[in-house]
JSON list of C-alpha atoms in Angstrom, two decimals:
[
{"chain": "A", "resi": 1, "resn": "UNK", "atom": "CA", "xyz": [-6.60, -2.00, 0.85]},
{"chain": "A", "resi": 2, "resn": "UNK", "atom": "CA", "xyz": [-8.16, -5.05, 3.06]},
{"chain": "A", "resi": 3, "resn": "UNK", "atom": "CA", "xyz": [-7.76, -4.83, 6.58]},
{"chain": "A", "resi": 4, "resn": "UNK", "atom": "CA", "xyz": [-7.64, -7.07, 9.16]},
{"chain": "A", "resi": 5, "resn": "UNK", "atom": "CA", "xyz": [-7.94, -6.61, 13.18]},
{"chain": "A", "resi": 6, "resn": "UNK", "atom": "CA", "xyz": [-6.42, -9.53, 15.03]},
{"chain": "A", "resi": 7, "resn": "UNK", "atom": "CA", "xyz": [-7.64, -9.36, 18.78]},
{"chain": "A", "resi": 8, "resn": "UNK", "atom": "CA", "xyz": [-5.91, -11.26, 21.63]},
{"chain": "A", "resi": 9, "resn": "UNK", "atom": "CA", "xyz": [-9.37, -12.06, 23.22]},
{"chain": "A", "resi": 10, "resn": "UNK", "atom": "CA", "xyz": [-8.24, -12.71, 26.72]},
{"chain": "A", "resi": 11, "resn": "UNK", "atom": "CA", "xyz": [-5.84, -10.04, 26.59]},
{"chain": "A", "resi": 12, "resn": "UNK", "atom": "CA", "xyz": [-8.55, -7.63, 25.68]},
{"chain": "A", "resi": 13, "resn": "UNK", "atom": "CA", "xyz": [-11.23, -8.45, 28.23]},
{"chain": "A", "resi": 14, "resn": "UNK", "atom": "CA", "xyz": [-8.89, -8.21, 31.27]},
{"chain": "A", "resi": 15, "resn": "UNK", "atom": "CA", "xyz": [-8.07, -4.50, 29.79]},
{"chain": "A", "resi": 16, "resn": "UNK", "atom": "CA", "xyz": [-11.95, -3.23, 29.69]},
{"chain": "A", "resi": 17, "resn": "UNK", "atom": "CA", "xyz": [-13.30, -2.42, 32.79]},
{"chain": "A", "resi": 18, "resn": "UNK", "atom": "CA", "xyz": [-17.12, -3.67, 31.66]},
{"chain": "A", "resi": 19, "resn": "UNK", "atom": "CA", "xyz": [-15.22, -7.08, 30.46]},
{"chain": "A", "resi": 20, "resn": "UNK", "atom": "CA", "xyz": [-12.95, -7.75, 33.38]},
{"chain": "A", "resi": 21, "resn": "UNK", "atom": "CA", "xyz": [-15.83, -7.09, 35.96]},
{"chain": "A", "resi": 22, "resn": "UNK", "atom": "CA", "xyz": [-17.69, -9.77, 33.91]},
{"chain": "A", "resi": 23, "resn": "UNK", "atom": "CA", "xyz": [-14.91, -12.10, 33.72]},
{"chain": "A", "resi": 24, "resn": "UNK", "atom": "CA", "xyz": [-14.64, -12.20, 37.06]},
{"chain": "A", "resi": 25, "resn": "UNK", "atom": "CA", "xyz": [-18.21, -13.83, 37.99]},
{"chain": "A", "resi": 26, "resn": "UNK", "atom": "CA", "xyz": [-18.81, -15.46, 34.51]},
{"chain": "A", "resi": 27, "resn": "UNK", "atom": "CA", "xyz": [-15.51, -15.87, 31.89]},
{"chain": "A", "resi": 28, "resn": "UNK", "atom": "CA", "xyz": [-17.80, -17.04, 29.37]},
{"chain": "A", "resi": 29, "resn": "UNK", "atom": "CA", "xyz": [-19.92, -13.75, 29.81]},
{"chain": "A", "resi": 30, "resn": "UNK", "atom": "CA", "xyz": [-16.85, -11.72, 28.71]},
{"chain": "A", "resi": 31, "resn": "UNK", "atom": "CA", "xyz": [-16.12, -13.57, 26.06]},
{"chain": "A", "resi": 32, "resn": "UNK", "atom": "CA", "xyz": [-19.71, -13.42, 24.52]},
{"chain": "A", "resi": 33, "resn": "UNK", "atom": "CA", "xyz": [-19.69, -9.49, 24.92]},
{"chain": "A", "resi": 34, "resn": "UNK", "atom": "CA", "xyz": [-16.75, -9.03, 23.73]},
{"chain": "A", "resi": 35, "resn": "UNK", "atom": "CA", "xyz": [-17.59, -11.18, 20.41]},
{"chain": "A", "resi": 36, "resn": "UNK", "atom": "CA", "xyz": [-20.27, -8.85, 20.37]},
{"chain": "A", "resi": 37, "resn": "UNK", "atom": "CA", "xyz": [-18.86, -5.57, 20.61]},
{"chain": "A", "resi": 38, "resn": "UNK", "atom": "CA", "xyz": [-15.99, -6.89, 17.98]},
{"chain": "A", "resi": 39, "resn": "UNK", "atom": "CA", "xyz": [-19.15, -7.52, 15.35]},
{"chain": "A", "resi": 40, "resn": "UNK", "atom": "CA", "xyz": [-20.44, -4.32, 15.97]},
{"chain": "A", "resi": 41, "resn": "UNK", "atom": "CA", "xyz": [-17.15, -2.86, 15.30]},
{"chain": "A", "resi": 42, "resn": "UNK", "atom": "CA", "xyz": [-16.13, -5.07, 12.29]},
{"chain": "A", "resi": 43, "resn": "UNK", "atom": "CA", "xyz": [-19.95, -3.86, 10.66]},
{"chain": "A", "resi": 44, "resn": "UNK", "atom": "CA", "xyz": [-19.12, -0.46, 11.00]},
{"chain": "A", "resi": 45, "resn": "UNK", "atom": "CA", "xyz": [-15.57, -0.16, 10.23]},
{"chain": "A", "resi": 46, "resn": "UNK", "atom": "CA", "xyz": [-15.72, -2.46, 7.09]},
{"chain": "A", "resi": 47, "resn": "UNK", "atom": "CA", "xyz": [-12.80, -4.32, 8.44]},
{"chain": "A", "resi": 48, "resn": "UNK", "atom": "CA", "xyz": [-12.69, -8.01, 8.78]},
{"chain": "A", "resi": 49, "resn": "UNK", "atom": "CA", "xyz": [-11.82, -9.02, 12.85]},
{"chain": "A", "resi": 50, "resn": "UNK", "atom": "CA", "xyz": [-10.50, -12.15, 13.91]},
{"chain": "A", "resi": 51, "resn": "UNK", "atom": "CA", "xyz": [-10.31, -12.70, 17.66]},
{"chain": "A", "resi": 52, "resn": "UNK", "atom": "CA", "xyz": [-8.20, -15.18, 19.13]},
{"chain": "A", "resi": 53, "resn": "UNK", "atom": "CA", "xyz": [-8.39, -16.65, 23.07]},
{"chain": "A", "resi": 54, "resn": "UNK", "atom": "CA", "xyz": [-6.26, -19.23, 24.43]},
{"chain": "A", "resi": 55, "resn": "UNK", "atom": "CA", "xyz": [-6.35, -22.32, 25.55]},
{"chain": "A", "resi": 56, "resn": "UNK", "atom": "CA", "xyz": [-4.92, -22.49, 28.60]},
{"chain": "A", "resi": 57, "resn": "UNK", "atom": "CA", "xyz": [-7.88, -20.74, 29.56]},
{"chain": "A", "resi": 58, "resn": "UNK", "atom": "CA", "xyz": [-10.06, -23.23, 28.22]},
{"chain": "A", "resi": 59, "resn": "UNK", "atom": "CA", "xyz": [-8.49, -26.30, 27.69]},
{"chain": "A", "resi": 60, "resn": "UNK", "atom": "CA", "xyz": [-9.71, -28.24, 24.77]},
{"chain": "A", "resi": 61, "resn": "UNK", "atom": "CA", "xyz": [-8.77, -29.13, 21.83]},
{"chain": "A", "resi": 62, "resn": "UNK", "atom": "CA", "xyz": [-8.11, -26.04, 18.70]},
{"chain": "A", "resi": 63, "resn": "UNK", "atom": "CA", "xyz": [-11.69, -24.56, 17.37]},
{"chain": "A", "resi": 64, "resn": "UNK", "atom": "CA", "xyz": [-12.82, -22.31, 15.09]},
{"chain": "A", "resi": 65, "resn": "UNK", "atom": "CA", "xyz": [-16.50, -21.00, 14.29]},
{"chain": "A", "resi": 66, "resn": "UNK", "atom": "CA", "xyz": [-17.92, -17.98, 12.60]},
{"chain": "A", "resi": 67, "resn": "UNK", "atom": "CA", "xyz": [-20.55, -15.67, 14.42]},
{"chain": "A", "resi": 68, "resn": "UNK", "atom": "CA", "xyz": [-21.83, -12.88, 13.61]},
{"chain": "A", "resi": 69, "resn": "UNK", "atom": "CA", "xyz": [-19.70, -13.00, 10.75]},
{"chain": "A", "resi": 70, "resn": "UNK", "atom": "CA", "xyz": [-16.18, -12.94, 12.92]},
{"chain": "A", "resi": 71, "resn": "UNK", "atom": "CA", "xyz": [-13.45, -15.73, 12.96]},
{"chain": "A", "resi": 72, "resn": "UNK", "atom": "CA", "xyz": [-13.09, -16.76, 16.26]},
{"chain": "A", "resi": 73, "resn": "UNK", "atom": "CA", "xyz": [-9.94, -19.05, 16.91]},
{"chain": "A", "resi": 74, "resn": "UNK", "atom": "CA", "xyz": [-9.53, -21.21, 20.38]},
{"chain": "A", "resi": 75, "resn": "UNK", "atom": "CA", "xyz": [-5.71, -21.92, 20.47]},
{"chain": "A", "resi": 76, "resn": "UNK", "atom": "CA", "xyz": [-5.02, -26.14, 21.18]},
{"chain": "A", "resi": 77, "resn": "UNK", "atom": "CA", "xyz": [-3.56, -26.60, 24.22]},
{"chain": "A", "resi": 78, "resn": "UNK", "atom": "CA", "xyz": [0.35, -25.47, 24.80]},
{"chain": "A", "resi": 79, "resn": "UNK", "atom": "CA", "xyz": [-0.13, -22.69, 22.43]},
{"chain": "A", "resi": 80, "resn": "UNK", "atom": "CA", "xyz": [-0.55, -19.19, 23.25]},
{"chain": "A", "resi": 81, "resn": "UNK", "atom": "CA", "xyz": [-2.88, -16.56, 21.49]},
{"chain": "A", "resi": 82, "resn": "UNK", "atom": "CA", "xyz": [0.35, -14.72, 20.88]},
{"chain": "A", "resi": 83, "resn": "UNK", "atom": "CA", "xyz": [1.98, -17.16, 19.21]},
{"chain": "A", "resi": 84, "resn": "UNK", "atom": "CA", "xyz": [-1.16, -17.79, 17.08]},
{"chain": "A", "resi": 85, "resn": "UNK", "atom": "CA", "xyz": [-1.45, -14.51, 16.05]},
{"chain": "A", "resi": 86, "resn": "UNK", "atom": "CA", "xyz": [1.96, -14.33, 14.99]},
{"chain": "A", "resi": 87, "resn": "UNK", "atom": "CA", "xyz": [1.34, -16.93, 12.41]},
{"chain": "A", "resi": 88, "resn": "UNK", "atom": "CA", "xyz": [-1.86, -15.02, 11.28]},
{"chain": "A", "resi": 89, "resn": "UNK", "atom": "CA", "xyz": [0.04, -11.88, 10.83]},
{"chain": "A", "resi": 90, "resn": "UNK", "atom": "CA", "xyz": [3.21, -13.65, 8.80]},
{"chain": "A", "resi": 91, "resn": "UNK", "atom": "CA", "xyz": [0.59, -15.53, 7.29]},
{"chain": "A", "resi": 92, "resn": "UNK", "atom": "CA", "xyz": [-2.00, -12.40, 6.03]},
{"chain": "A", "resi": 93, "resn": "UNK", "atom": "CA", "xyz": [0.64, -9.32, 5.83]},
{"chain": "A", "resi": 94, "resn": "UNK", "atom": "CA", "xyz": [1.15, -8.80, 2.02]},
{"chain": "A", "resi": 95, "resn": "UNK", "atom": "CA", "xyz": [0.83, -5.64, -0.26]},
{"chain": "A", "resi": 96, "resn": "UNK", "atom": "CA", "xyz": [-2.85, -5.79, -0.53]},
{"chain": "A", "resi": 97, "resn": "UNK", "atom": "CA", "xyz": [-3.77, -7.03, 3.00]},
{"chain": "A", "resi": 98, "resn": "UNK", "atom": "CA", "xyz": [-3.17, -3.99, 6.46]},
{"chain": "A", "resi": 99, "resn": "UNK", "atom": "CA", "xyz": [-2.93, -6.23, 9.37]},
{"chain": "A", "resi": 100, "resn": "UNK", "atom": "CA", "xyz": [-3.57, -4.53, 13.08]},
{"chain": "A", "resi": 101, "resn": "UNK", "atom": "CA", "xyz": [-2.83, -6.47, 16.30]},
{"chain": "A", "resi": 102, "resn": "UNK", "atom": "CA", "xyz": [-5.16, -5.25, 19.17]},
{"chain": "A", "resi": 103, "resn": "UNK", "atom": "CA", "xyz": [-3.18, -6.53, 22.79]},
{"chain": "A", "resi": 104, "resn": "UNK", "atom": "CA", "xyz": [-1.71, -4.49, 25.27]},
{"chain": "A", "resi": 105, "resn": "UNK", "atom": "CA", "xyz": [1.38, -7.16, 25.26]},
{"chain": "A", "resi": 106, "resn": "UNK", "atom": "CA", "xyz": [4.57, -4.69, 25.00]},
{"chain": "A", "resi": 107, "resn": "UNK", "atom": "CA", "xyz": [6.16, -8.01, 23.70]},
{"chain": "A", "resi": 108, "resn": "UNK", "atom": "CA", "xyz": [3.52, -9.30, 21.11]},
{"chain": "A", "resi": 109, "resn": "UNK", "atom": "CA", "xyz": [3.56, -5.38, 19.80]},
{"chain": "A", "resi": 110, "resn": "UNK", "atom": "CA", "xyz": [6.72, -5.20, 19.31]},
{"chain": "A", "resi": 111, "resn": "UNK", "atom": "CA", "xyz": [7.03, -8.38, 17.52]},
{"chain": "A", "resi": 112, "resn": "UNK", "atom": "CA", "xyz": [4.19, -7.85, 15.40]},
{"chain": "A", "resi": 113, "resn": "UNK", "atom": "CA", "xyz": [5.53, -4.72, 14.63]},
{"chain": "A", "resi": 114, "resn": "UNK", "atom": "CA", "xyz": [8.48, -6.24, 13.57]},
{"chain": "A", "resi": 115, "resn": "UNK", "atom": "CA", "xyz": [6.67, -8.82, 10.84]},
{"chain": "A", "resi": 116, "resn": "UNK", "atom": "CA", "xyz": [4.78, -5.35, 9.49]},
{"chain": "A", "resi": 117, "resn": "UNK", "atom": "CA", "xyz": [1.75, -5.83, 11.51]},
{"chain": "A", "resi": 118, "resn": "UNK", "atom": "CA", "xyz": [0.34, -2.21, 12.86]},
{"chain": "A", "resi": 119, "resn": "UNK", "atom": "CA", "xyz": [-0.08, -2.55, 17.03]},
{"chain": "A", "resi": 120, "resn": "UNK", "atom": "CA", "xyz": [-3.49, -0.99, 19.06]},
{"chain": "A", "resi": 121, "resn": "UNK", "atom": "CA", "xyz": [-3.40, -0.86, 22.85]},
{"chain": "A", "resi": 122, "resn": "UNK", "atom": "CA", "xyz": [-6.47, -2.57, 24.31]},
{"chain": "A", "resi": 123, "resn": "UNK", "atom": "CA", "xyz": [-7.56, 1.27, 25.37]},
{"chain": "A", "resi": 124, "resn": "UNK", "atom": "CA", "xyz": [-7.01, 2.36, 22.02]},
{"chain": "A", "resi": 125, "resn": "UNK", "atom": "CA", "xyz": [-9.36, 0.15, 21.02]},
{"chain": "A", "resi": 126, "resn": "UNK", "atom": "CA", "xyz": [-12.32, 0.55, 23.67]},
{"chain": "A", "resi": 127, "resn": "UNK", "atom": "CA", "xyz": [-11.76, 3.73, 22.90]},
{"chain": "A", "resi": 128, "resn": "UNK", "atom": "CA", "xyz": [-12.32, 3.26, 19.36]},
{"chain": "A", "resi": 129, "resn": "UNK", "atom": "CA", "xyz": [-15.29, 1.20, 20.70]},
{"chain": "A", "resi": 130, "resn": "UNK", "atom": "CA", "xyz": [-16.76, 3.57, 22.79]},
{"chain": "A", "resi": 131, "resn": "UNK", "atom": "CA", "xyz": [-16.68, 6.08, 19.61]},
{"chain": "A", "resi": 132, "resn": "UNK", "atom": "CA", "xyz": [-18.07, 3.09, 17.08]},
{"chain": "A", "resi": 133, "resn": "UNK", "atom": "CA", "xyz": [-20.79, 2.60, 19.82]},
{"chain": "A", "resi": 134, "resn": "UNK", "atom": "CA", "xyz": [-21.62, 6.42, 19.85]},
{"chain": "A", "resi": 135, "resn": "UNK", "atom": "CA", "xyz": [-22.08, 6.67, 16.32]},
{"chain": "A", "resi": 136, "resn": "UNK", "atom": "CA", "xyz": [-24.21, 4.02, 15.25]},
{"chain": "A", "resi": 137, "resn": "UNK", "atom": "CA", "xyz": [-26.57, 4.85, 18.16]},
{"chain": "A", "resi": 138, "resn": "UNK", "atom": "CA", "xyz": [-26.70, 8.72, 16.39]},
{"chain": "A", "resi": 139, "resn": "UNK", "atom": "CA", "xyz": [-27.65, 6.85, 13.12]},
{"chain": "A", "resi": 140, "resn": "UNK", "atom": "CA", "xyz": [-29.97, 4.90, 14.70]},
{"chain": "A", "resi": 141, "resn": "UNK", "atom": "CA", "xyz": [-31.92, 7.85, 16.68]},
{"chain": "A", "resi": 142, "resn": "UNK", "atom": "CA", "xyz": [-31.86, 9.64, 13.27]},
{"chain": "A", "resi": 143, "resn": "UNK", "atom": "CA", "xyz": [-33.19, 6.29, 11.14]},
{"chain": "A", "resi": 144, "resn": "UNK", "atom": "CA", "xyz": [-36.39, 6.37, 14.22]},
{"chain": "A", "resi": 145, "resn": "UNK", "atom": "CA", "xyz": [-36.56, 9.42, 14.02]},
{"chain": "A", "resi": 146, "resn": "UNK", "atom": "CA", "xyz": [-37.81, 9.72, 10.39]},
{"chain": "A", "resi": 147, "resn": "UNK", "atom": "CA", "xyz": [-41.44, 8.69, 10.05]},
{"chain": "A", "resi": 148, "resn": "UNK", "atom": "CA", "xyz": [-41.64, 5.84, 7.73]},
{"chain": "A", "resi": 149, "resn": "UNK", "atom": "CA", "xyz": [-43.83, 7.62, 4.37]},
{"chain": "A", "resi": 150, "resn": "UNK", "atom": "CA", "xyz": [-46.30, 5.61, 2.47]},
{"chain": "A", "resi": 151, "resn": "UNK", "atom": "CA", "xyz": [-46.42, 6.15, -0.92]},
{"chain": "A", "resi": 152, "resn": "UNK", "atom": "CA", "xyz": [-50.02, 5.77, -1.21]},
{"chain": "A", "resi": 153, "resn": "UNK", "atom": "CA", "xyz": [-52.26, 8.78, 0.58]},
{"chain": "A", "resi": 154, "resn": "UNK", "atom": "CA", "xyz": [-54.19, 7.22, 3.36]},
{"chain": "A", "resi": 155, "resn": "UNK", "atom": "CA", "xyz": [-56.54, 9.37, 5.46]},
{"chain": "A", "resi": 156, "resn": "UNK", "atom": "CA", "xyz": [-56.16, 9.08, 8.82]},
{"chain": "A", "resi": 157, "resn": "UNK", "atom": "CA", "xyz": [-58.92, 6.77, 9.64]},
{"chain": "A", "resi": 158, "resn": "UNK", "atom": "CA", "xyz": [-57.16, 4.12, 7.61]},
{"chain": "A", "resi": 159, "resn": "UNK", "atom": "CA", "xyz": [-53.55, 4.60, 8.46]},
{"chain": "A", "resi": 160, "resn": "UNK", "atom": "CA", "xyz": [-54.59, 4.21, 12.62]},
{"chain": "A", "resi": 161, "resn": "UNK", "atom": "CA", "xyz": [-56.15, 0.85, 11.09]},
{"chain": "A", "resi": 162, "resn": "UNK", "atom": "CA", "xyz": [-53.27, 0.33, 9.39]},
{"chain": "A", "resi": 163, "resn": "UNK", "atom": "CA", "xyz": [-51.18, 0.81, 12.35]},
{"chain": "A", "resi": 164, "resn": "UNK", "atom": "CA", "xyz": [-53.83, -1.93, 14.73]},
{"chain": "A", "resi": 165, "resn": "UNK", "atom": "CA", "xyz": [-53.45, -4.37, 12.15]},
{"chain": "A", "resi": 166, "resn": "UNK", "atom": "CA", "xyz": [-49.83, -4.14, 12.09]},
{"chain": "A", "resi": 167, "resn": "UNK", "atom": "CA", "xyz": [-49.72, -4.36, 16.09]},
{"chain": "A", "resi": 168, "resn": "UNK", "atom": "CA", "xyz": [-52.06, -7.49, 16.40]},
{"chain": "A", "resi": 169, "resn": "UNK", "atom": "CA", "xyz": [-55.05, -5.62, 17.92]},
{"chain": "A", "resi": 170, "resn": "UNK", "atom": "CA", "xyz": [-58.55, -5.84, 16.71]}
]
């Protein structure tokens, strides 16, 4: 079964303590970290995460753009992330398709819920987060941690060569 998280960006980053102390000197700050910690999380859950920010916020005109290989949806004016993602759920919810809402909206939960959309706090998912963050660092420390093997036997002599060569250094 595919599964989508849909994230109510501004919602989100005034939950998170490490977001809302950002958005308070630099909104745009925030937002980038939070687009980050959302790819991290969609690479290592396997899930596909859309987030979605409103406009009133940032008034413009409607946007989207891929990065890091996330949707990211800008509301246009007079419409609310909320609203947006209600479409998006009625819109992706079918038998194949598991569709989570991440806001800490009582409101938008329970109307989400109501369309067959799953609900996650905001501290559900920093917690979730947190935990994502915690693991891939582990895999990480263990990937260093193995000594990369040649295949070919060099002496010792050769692989320190080796090794200058690779570093730039004479």
């Amino acid at each position: 079964m595919k599964q989508i998280l849909l994230v109510d960006g501004y919602n989100i980053i005034g939950a998170w303590k490490e977001l809302r102390a950002l958005k308070d000197t630099k909104l745009l700050d925030a937002r980038d970290r939070l687009i980050e910690h959302m790819a991290e999380y969609q690479a290592f859950m396997g899930c596909e995460v859309i987030i979605v920010f409103d406009a009133h916020l940032v008034p413009g005109i409607e946007a989207k753009e891929q990065k890091y290989k996330l949707q990211i949806i800008y509301t246009r004016e007079n419409e609310t992330a909320d609203e947006r993602i209600e479409k998006l759920a009625a819109q992706l919810i079918n038998r194949r398709t598991e569709v989570i809402v991440a806001t800490s909206d009582s409101i938008e939960q329970w109307v989400i819920f109501a369309q067959g959309a799953l609900r996650k706090s905001a501290r559900e998912l920093e917690i979730e987060m947190e935990l994502v963050e915690t693991q891939i660092t582990k895999e990480v420390r263990t990937i260093q941690s193995t000594n990369a093997h040649s295949k070919i036997p060099l002496t010792q002599e050769v692989a320190e060569i080796f090794e200058k060569w690779r570093r730039g250094l004479k």
